[in-house]
PDB file of C-alpha atoms in Angstrom:
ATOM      1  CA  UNK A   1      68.168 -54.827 -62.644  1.00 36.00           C
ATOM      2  CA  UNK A   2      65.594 -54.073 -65.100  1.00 38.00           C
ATOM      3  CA  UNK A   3      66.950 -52.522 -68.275  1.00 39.00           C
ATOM      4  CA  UNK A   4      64.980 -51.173 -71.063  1.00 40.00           C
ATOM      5  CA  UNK A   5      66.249 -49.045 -74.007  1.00 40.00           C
ATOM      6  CA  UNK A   6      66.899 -45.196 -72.988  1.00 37.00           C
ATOM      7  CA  UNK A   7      63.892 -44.883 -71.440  1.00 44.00           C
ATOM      8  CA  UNK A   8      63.017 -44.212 -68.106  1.00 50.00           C
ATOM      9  CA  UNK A   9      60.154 -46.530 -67.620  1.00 46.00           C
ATOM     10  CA  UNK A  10      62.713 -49.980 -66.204  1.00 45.00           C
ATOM     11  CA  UNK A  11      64.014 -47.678 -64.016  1.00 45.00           C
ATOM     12  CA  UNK A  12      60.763 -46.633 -62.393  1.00 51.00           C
ATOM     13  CA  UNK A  13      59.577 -50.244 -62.631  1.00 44.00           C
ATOM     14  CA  UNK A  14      62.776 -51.130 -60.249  1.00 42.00           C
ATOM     15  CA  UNK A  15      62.388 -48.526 -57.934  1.00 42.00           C
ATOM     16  CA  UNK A  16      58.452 -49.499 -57.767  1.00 47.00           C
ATOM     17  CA  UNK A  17      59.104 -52.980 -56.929  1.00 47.00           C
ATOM     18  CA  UNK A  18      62.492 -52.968 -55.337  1.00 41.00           C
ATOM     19  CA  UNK A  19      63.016 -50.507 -53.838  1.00 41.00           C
ATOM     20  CA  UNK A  20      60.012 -50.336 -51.863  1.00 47.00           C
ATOM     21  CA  UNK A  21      59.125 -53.808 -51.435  1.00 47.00           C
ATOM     22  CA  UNK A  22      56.460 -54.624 -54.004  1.00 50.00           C
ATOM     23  CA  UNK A  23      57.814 -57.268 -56.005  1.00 47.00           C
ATOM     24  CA  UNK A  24      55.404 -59.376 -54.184  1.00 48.00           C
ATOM     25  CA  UNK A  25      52.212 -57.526 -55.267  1.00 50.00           C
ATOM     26  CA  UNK A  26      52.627 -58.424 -58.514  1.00 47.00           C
ATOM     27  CA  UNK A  27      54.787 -61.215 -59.310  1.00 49.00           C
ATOM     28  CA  UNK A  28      52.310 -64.170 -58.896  1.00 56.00           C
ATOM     29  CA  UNK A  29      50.578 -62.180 -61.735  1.00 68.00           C
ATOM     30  CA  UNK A  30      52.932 -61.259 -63.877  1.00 88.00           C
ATOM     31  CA  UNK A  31      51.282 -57.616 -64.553  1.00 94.00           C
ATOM     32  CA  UNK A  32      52.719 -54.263 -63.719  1.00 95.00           C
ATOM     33  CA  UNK A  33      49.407 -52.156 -62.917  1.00 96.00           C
ATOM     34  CA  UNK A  34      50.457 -47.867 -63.260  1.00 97.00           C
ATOM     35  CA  UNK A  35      47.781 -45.685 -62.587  1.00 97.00           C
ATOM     36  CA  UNK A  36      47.847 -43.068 -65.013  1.00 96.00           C
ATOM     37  CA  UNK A  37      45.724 -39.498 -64.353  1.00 95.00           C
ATOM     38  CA  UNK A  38      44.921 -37.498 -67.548  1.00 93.00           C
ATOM     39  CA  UNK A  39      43.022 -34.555 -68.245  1.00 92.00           C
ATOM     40  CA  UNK A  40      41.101 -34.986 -71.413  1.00 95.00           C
ATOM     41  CA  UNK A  41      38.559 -32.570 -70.377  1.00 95.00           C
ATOM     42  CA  UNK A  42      38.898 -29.866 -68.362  1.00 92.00           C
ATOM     43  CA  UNK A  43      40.781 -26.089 -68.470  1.00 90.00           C
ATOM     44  CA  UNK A  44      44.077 -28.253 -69.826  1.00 87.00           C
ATOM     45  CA  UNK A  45      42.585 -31.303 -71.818  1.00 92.00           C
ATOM     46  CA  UNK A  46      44.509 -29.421 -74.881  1.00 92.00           C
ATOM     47  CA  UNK A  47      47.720 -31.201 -72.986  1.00 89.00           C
ATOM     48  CA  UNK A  48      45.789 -34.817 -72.231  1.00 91.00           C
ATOM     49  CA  UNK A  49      44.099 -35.458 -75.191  1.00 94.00           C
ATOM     50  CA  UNK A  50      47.580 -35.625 -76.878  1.00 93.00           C
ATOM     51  CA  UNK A  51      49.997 -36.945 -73.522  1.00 90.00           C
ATOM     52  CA  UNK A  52      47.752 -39.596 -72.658  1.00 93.00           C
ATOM     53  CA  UNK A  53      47.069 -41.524 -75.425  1.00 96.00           C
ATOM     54  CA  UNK A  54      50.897 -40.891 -76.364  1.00 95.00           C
ATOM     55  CA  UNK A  55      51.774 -42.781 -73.060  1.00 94.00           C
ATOM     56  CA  UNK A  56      49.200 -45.378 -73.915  1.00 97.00           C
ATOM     57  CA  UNK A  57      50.964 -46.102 -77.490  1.00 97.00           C
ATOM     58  CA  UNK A  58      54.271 -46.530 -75.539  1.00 96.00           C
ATOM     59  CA  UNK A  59      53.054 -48.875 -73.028  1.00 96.00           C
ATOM     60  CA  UNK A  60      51.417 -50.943 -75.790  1.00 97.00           C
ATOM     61  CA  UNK A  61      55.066 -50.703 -77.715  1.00 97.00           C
ATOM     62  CA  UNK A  62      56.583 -52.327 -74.288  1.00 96.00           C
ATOM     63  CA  UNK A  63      54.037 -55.130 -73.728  1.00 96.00           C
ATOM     64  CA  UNK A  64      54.637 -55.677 -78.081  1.00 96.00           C
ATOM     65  CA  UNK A  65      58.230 -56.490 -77.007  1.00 96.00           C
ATOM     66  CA  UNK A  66      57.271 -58.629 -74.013  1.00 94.00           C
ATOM     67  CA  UNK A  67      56.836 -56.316 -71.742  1.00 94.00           C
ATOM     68  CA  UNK A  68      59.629 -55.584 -68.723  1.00 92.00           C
ATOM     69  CA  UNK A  69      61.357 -58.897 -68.307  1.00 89.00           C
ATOM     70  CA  UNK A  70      57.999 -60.933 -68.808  1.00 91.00           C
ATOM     71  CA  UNK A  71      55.431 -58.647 -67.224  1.00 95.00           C
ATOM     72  CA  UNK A  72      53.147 -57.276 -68.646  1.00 96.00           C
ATOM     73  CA  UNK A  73      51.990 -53.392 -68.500  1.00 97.00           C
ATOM     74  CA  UNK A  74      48.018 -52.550 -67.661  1.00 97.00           C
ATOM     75  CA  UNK A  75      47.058 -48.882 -67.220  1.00 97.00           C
ATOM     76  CA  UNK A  76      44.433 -47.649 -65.471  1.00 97.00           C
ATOM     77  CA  UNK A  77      43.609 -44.077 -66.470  1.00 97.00           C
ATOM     78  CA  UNK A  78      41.143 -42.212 -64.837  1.00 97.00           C
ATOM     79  CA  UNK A  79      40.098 -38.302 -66.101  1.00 96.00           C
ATOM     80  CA  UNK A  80      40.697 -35.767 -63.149  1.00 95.00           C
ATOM     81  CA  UNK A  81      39.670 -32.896 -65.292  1.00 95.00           C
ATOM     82  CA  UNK A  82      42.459 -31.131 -63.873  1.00 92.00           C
ATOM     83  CA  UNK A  83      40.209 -31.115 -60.479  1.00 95.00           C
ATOM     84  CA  UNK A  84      41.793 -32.376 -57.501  1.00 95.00           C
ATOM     85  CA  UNK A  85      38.499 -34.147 -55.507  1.00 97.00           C
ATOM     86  CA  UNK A  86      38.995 -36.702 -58.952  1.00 97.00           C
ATOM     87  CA  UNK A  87      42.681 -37.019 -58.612  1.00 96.00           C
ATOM     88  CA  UNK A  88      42.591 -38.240 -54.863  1.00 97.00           C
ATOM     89  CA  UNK A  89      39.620 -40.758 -55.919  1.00 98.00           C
ATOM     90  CA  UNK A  90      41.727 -42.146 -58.479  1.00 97.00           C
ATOM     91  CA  UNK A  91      44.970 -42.453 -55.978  1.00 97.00           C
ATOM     92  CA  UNK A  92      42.706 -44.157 -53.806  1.00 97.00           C
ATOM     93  CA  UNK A  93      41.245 -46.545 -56.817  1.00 97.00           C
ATOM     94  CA  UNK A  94      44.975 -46.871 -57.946  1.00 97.00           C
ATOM     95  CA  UNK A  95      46.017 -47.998 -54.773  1.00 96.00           C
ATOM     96  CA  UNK A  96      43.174 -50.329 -54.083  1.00 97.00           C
ATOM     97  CA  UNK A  97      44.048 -51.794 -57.750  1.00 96.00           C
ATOM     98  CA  UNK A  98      47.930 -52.629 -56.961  1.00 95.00           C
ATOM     99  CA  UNK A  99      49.345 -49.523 -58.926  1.00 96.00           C
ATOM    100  CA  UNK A 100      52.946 -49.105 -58.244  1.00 95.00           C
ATOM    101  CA  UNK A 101      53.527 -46.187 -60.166  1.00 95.00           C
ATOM    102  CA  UNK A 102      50.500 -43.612 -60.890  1.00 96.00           C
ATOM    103  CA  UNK A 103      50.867 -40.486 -63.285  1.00 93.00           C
ATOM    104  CA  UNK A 104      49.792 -37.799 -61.687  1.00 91.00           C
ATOM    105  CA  UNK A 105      48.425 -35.129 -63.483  1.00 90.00           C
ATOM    106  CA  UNK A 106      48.367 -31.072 -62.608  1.00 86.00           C
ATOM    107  CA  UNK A 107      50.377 -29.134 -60.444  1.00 85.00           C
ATOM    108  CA  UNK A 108      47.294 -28.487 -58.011  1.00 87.00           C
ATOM    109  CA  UNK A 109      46.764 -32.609 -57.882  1.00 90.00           C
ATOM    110  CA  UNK A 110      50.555 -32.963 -57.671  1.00 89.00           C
ATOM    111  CA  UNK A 111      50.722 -30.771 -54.429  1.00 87.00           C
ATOM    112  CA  UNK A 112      47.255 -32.066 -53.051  1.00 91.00           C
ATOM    113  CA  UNK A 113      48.801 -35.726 -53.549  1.00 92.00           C
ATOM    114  CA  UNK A 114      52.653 -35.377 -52.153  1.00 89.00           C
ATOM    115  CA  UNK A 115      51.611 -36.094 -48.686  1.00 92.00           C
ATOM    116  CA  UNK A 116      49.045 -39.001 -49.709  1.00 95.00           C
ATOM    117  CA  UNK A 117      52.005 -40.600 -52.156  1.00 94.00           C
ATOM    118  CA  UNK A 118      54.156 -40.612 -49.180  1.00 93.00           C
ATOM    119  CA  UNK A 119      51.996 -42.292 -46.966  1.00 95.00           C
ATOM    120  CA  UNK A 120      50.780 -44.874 -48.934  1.00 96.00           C
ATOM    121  CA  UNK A 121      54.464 -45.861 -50.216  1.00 95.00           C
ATOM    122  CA  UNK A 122      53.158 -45.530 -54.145  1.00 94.00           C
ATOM    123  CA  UNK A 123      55.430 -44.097 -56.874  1.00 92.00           C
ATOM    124  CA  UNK A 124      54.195 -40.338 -58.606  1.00 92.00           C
ATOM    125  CA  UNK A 125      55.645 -39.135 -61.419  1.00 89.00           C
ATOM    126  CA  UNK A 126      54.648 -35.626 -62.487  1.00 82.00           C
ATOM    127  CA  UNK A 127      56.235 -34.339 -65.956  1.00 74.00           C
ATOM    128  CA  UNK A 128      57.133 -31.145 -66.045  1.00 66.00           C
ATOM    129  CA  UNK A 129      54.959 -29.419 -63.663  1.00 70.00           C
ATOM    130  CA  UNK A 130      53.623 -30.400 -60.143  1.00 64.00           C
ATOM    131  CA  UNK A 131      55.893 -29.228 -56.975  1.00 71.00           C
ATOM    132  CA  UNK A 132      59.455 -28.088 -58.053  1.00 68.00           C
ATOM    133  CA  UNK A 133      61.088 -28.934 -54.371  1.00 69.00           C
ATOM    134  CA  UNK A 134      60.131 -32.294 -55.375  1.00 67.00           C
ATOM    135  CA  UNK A 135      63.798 -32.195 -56.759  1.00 70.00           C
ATOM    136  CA  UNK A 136      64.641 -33.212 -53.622  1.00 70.00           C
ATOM    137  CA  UNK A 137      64.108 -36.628 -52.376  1.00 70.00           C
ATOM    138  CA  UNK A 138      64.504 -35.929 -48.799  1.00 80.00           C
ATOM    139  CA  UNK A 139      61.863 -33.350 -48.994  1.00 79.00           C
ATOM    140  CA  UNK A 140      59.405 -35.816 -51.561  1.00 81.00           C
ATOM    141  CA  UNK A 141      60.878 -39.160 -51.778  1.00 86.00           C
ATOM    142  CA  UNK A 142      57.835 -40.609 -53.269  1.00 88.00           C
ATOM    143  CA  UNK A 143      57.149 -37.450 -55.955  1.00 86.00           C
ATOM    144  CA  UNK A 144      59.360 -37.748 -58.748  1.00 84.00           C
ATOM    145  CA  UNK A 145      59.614 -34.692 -61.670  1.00 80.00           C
ATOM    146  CA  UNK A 146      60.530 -36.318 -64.858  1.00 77.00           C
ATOM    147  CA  UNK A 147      61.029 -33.482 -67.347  1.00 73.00           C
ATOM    148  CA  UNK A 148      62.025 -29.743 -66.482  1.00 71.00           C
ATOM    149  CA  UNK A 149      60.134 -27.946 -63.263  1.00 74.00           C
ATOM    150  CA  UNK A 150      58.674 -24.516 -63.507  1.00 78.00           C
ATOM    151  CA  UNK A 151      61.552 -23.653 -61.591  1.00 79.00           C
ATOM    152  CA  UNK A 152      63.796 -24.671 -63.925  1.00 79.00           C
ATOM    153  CA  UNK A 153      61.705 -23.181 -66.742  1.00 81.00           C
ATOM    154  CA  UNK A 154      61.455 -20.009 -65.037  1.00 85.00           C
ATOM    155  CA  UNK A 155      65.464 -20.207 -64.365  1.00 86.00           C
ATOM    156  CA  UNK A 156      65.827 -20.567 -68.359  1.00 87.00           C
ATOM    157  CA  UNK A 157      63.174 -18.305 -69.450  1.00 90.00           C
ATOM    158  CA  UNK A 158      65.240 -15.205 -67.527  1.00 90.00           C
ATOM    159  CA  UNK A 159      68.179 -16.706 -68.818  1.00 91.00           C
ATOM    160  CA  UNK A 160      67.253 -16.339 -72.086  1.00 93.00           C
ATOM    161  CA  UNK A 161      65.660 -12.822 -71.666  1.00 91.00           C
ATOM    162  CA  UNK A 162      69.367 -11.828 -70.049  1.00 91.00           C
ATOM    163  CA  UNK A 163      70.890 -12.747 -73.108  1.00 92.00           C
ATOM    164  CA  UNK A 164      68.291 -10.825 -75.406  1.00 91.00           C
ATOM    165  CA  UNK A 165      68.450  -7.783 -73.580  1.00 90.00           C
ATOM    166  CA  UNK A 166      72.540  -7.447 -73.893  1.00 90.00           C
ATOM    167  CA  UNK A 167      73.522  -9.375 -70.788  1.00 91.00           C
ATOM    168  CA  UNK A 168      71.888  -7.287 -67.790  1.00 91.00           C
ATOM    169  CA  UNK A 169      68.653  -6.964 -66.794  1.00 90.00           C
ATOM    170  CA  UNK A 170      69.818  -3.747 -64.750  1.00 88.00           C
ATOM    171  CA  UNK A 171      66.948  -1.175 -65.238  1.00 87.00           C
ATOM    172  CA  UNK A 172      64.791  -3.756 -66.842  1.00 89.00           C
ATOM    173  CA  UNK A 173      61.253  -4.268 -65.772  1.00 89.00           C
ATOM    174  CA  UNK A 174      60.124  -8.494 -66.107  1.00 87.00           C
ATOM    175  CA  UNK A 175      56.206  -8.609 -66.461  1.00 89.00           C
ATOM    176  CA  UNK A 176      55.187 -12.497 -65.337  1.00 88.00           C
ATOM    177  CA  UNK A 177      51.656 -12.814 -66.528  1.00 89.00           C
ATOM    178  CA  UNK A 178      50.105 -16.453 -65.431  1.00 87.00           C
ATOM    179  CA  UNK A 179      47.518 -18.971 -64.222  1.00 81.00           C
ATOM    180  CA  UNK A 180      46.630 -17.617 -60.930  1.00 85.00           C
ATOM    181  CA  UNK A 181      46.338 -21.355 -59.445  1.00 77.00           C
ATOM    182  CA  UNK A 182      49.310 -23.762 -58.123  1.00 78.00           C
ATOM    183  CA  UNK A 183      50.826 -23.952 -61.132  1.00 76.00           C
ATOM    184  CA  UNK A 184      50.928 -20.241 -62.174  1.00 81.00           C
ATOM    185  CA  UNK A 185      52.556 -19.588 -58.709  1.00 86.00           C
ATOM    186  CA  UNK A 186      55.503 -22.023 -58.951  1.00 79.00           C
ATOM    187  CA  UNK A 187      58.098 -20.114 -60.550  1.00 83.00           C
ATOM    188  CA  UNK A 188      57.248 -16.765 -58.380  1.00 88.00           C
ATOM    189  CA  UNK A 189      60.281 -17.779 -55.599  1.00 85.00           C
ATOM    190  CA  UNK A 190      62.575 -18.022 -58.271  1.00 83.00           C
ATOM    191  CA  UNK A 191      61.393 -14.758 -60.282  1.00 88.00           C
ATOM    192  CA  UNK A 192      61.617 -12.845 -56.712  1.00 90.00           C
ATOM    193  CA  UNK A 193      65.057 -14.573 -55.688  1.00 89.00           C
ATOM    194  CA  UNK A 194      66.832 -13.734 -59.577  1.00 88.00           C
ATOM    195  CA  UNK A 195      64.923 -10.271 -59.422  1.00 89.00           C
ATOM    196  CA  UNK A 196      66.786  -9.138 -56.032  1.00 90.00           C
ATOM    197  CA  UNK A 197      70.265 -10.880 -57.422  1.00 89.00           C
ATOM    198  CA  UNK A 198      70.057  -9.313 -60.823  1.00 89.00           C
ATOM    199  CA  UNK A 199      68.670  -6.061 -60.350  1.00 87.00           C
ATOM    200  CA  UNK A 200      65.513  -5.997 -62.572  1.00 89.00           C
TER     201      UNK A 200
END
């Protein structure tokens, strides 16, 4: 098994080429590719001009140390502009290149790409956005949430608003105000489903 440090990164190497059979893709070559999306323009480029070249920098810190037991990392990133026409031309070019892992970027790429990960057997990762029923493998084994979903974030917003307004929110009114796109939407079930159990 691949370790390496805390991070998360040996374990998604394993479960690239392991689990799903792609050891042999890459080990006459002794390079890992990962497909990386960003958004360093676009409505959310305020996110990807700092995430991506922050992934970058720890990639390069990995292949300084010899990478993950002798292979090397390459990235390929490719700009979606949080569009998601660009995001399913770079799974495609990812695919075509040997990814197996690719960073997807934006909830409405993450959703437009769930089926298309599936099919094609390649490892997404989406942090902290994308699909929140990705939590569950059976539902999106190949979609994997690395950092808090929306649901999640929603669950802990109203859990922090319950404690700020004395421990009810009976009477209370909750004003939501987002995005009105994919990722705006996500936490909606939950608000709807806590709004009914906790009276607001």
């Amino acid at each position: 098994m691949v370790k390496l440090g805390r991070s998360g990164l040996g374990l998604a190497v394993v479960t690239a080429a392991l689990a799903f059979g792609a050891g042999g893709a890459f080990a006459q070559q002794k390079e890992l590719i990962f497909g990386l999306q960003c958004d360093r323009t676009g409505p959310t480029a305020n996110v990807g001009v700092n995430l991506c070249p922050g992934y970058h920098d720890y990639i390069d810190l990995v292949n300084s140390k010899g990478g993950v037991e002798g292979f090397k990392i390459k990235v390929i990133e490719v700009d979606n502009e949080y569009k998601v026409p660009p995001a399913m031309e770079a799974h495609e070019r990812f695919k075509k290149e040997g990814a197996v892992i690719e960073g997807v970027f934006g909830t409405p790429q993450t959703a437009a790409l769930n089926k298309k990960l599936e099919e094609d057997k390649l490892l997404g990762t989406s942090p902290g956005f994308g699909t929140a029923a990705a939590a569950d493998g059976k539902r999106f084994p190949y979609t994997f949430p690395i950092a808090a979903s929306y649901w999640s974030q929603a669950g802990a917003a109203l859990e922090f608003a319950k404690e700020r307004l004395g421990g009810s929110f009976k009477g209370k009114k909750i004003a939501y105000i987002f995005y009105d796109n994919p990722a705006g939407k996500e936490p909606l079930p939950i608000l709807e489903d806590v709004s009914k159990a906790e009276g607001f």
